[in-house]
């Protein structure tokens, strides 16, 4: 399977009613999946390639809510930062040129969590990305109403 076909297949999984719908929102950039360890903790690596002003992958897909151990690598010649979503408080990681950082995020529910580099005009120049958590909301977060038809 080619990289382009794999990307299209992953976006197709997310695009549509009652899915993550991010496939329709972000039509450019790469997409990747977090890996899950036996204890349920997910892990992934994102990076800023040299002279690219983009995150790789631009869309990171998590199979469910929970803990994510994230490695952030700045391969660029410039200093950047990473402002990440997490339950409670956002996390800030400063990234000097050719440096690496890490963060442990808690993302409980399904949804689209945006992040970027607030340094300088990085976000204005395209250094934004998304973490998409798929799956269902926990039972305690569901509305008390009759079941709704799903496509």
mmCIF file of C-alpha atoms in Angstrom:
data_model
loop_
_atom_site.group_PDB
_atom_site.id
_atom_site.type_symbol
_atom_site.label_atom_id
_atom_site.label_comp_id
_atom_site.label_asym_id
_atom_site.label_seq_id
_atom_site.Cartn_x
_atom_site.Cartn_y
_atom_site.Cartn_z
ATOM 1 C CA UNK A 1 0.000 0.000 0.000
ATOM 2 C CA UNK A 2 1.374 3.425 -0.907
ATOM 3 C CA UNK A 3 1.731 6.231 1.625
ATOM 4 C CA UNK A 4 -0.878 8.267 -0.280
ATOM 5 C CA UNK A 5 -3.376 5.394 -0.193
ATOM 6 C CA UNK A 6 -2.726 4.743 3.502
ATOM 7 C CA UNK A 7 -3.358 8.450 4.206
ATOM 8 C CA UNK A 8 -6.617 8.384 2.231
ATOM 9 C CA UNK A 9 -7.770 5.235 4.038
ATOM 10 C CA UNK A 10 -7.076 6.769 7.468
ATOM 11 C CA UNK A 11 -8.876 9.996 6.541
ATOM 12 C CA UNK A 12 -11.840 7.985 5.234
ATOM 13 C CA UNK A 13 -12.118 6.252 8.631
ATOM 14 C CA UNK A 14 -12.528 9.665 10.279
ATOM 15 C CA UNK A 15 -14.735 11.425 7.750
ATOM 16 C CA UNK A 16 -18.509 11.152 8.058
ATOM 17 C CA UNK A 17 -21.472 11.584 10.344
ATOM 18 C CA UNK A 18 -20.940 10.208 13.866
ATOM 19 C CA UNK A 19 -17.229 9.851 13.235
ATOM 20 C CA UNK A 20 -14.392 12.215 14.080
ATOM 21 C CA UNK A 21 -15.059 14.315 10.887
ATOM 22 C CA UNK A 22 -11.511 15.651 10.897
ATOM 23 C CA UNK A 23 -11.021 14.100 7.472
ATOM 24 C CA UNK A 24 -13.180 16.854 6.029
ATOM 25 C CA UNK A 25 -11.549 19.662 8.018
ATOM 26 C CA UNK A 26 -7.861 19.072 7.394
ATOM 27 C CA UNK A 27 -7.282 18.079 3.799
ATOM 28 C CA UNK A 28 -3.530 18.590 3.846
ATOM 29 C CA UNK A 29 -0.614 17.268 5.826
ATOM 30 C CA UNK A 30 0.235 13.816 7.036
ATOM 31 C CA UNK A 31 -1.794 11.598 9.336
ATOM 32 C CA UNK A 32 -0.627 8.998 11.826
ATOM 33 C CA UNK A 33 -1.903 6.756 14.610
ATOM 34 C CA UNK A 34 -0.670 6.493 18.165
ATOM 35 C CA UNK A 35 0.430 3.042 19.284
ATOM 36 C CA UNK A 36 -1.141 1.470 22.330
ATOM 37 C CA UNK A 37 0.807 -0.403 24.979
ATOM 38 C CA UNK A 38 -0.563 -3.371 26.947
ATOM 39 C CA UNK A 39 -1.492 -1.098 29.890
ATOM 40 C CA UNK A 40 -3.688 1.105 27.647
ATOM 41 C CA UNK A 41 -1.259 4.036 27.563
ATOM 42 C CA UNK A 42 -0.751 5.388 24.068
ATOM 43 C CA UNK A 43 2.498 6.752 22.668
ATOM 44 C CA UNK A 44 3.460 8.765 19.623
ATOM 45 C CA UNK A 45 6.144 11.022 18.214
ATOM 46 C CA UNK A 46 5.532 14.304 16.414
ATOM 47 C CA UNK A 47 8.217 16.396 14.798
ATOM 48 C CA UNK A 48 8.883 19.649 13.014
ATOM 49 C CA UNK A 49 10.929 18.820 9.903
ATOM 50 C CA UNK A 50 13.687 21.187 8.843
ATOM 51 C CA UNK A 51 12.407 24.215 6.864
ATOM 52 C CA UNK A 52 8.842 22.842 6.713
ATOM 53 C CA UNK A 53 6.761 24.890 9.229
ATOM 54 C CA UNK A 54 4.501 21.883 9.731
ATOM 55 C CA UNK A 55 4.016 19.062 12.196
ATOM 56 C CA UNK A 56 4.607 15.462 11.154
ATOM 57 C CA UNK A 57 2.067 14.002 11.441
ATOM 58 C CA UNK A 58 -0.321 16.947 11.117
ATOM 59 C CA UNK A 59 -3.178 14.775 12.421
ATOM 60 C CA UNK A 60 -2.490 12.267 15.199
ATOM 61 C CA UNK A 61 -5.287 9.734 15.758
ATOM 62 C CA UNK A 62 -5.855 8.091 19.152
ATOM 63 C CA UNK A 63 -8.070 4.981 19.274
ATOM 64 C CA UNK A 64 -9.720 6.106 22.540
ATOM 65 C CA UNK A 65 -9.399 8.641 25.323
ATOM 66 C CA UNK A 66 -6.771 8.237 28.023
ATOM 67 C CA UNK A 67 -3.100 8.849 28.659
ATOM 68 C CA UNK A 68 -0.774 9.757 25.775
ATOM 69 C CA UNK A 69 2.999 9.879 26.140
ATOM 70 C CA UNK A 70 4.171 12.213 23.417
ATOM 71 C CA UNK A 71 7.700 12.822 22.158
ATOM 72 C CA UNK A 72 8.167 16.148 20.355
ATOM 73 C CA UNK A 73 11.204 16.631 18.094
ATOM 74 C CA UNK A 74 12.307 19.907 16.525
ATOM 75 C CA UNK A 75 14.477 19.087 13.506
ATOM 76 C CA UNK A 76 14.333 22.708 12.343
ATOM 77 C CA UNK A 77 17.150 25.286 12.512
ATOM 78 C CA UNK A 78 14.778 27.656 14.358
ATOM 79 C CA UNK A 79 13.410 27.660 17.889
ATOM 80 C CA UNK A 80 9.744 26.707 18.223
ATOM 81 C CA UNK A 81 7.365 25.707 21.002
ATOM 82 C CA UNK A 82 4.466 23.334 21.496
ATOM 83 C CA UNK A 83 1.300 24.278 23.398
ATOM 84 C CA UNK A 84 -0.587 21.026 23.937
ATOM 85 C CA UNK A 85 -4.099 20.240 25.170
ATOM 86 C CA UNK A 86 -4.593 18.126 28.275
ATOM 87 C CA UNK A 87 -7.360 17.726 30.851
ATOM 88 C CA UNK A 88 -7.111 20.490 33.409
ATOM 89 C CA UNK A 89 -4.293 22.571 31.962
ATOM 90 C CA UNK A 90 -2.506 22.933 28.668
ATOM 91 C CA UNK A 91 1.168 21.951 28.560
ATOM 92 C CA UNK A 92 3.919 24.135 27.123
ATOM 93 C CA UNK A 93 7.137 22.655 25.746
ATOM 94 C CA UNK A 94 9.927 24.966 24.558
ATOM 95 C CA UNK A 95 11.861 23.533 21.618
ATOM 96 C CA UNK A 96 15.288 24.944 20.834
ATOM 97 C CA UNK A 97 16.637 24.191 17.377
ATOM 98 C CA UNK A 98 17.458 20.483 16.956
ATOM 99 C CA UNK A 99 15.997 19.558 20.346
ATOM 100 C CA UNK A 100 13.561 17.051 21.792
ATOM 101 C CA UNK A 101 10.926 17.238 24.518
ATOM 102 C CA UNK A 102 8.226 15.051 26.001
ATOM 103 C CA UNK A 103 4.777 15.476 27.489
ATOM 104 C CA UNK A 104 2.211 13.212 29.108
ATOM 105 C CA UNK A 105 -1.308 14.225 28.135
ATOM 106 C CA UNK A 106 -4.684 13.146 29.490
ATOM 107 C CA UNK A 107 -7.435 13.413 26.879
ATOM 108 C CA UNK A 108 -10.580 11.814 28.305
ATOM 109 C CA UNK A 109 -13.222 12.145 25.647
ATOM 110 C CA UNK A 110 -13.524 11.840 21.912
ATOM 111 C CA UNK A 111 -12.986 14.996 19.902
ATOM 112 C CA UNK A 112 -10.529 17.162 18.046
ATOM 113 C CA UNK A 113 -7.806 18.751 20.173
ATOM 114 C CA UNK A 114 -5.802 21.485 18.421
ATOM 115 C CA UNK A 115 -2.208 22.369 19.236
ATOM 116 C CA UNK A 116 0.487 24.545 17.759
ATOM 117 C CA UNK A 117 3.588 26.610 18.281
ATOM 118 C CA UNK A 118 2.762 29.979 19.865
ATOM 119 C CA UNK A 119 6.342 31.218 19.359
ATOM 120 C CA UNK A 120 6.644 34.231 17.062
ATOM 121 C CA UNK A 121 4.197 33.878 14.189
ATOM 122 C CA UNK A 122 4.558 30.084 13.901
ATOM 123 C CA UNK A 123 0.819 29.397 14.061
ATOM 124 C CA UNK A 124 0.107 32.128 11.515
ATOM 125 C CA UNK A 125 2.629 30.485 9.192
ATOM 126 C CA UNK A 126 0.982 27.066 9.503
ATOM 127 C CA UNK A 127 2.564 25.357 12.509
ATOM 128 C CA UNK A 128 -0.735 23.983 13.838
ATOM 129 C CA UNK A 129 -2.005 20.421 14.054
ATOM 130 C CA UNK A 130 -4.624 18.220 15.691
ATOM 131 C CA UNK A 131 -4.921 15.218 17.964
ATOM 132 C CA UNK A 132 -8.128 13.326 17.196
ATOM 133 C CA UNK A 133 -9.521 11.042 19.883
ATOM 134 C CA UNK A 134 -11.952 8.511 18.434
ATOM 135 C CA UNK A 135 -14.356 6.240 20.279
ATOM 136 C CA UNK A 136 -17.381 6.811 22.477
ATOM 137 C CA UNK A 137 -17.861 9.134 25.427
ATOM 138 C CA UNK A 138 -17.804 7.435 28.847
ATOM 139 C CA UNK A 139 -21.205 6.303 30.159
ATOM 140 C CA UNK A 140 -21.295 9.062 32.803
ATOM 141 C CA UNK A 141 -21.021 11.701 30.062
ATOM 142 C CA UNK A 142 -23.889 10.376 27.947
ATOM 143 C CA UNK A 143 -27.245 12.118 27.988
ATOM 144 C CA UNK A 144 -30.159 10.314 29.583
ATOM 145 C CA UNK A 145 -32.319 9.980 26.473
ATOM 146 C CA UNK A 146 -33.598 7.250 24.170
ATOM 147 C CA UNK A 147 -31.130 5.663 21.784
ATOM 148 C CA UNK A 148 -30.754 7.615 18.547
ATOM 149 C CA UNK A 149 -30.504 6.032 15.108
ATOM 150 C CA UNK A 150 -26.977 5.886 13.752
ATOM 151 C CA UNK A 151 -26.025 5.584 10.093
#
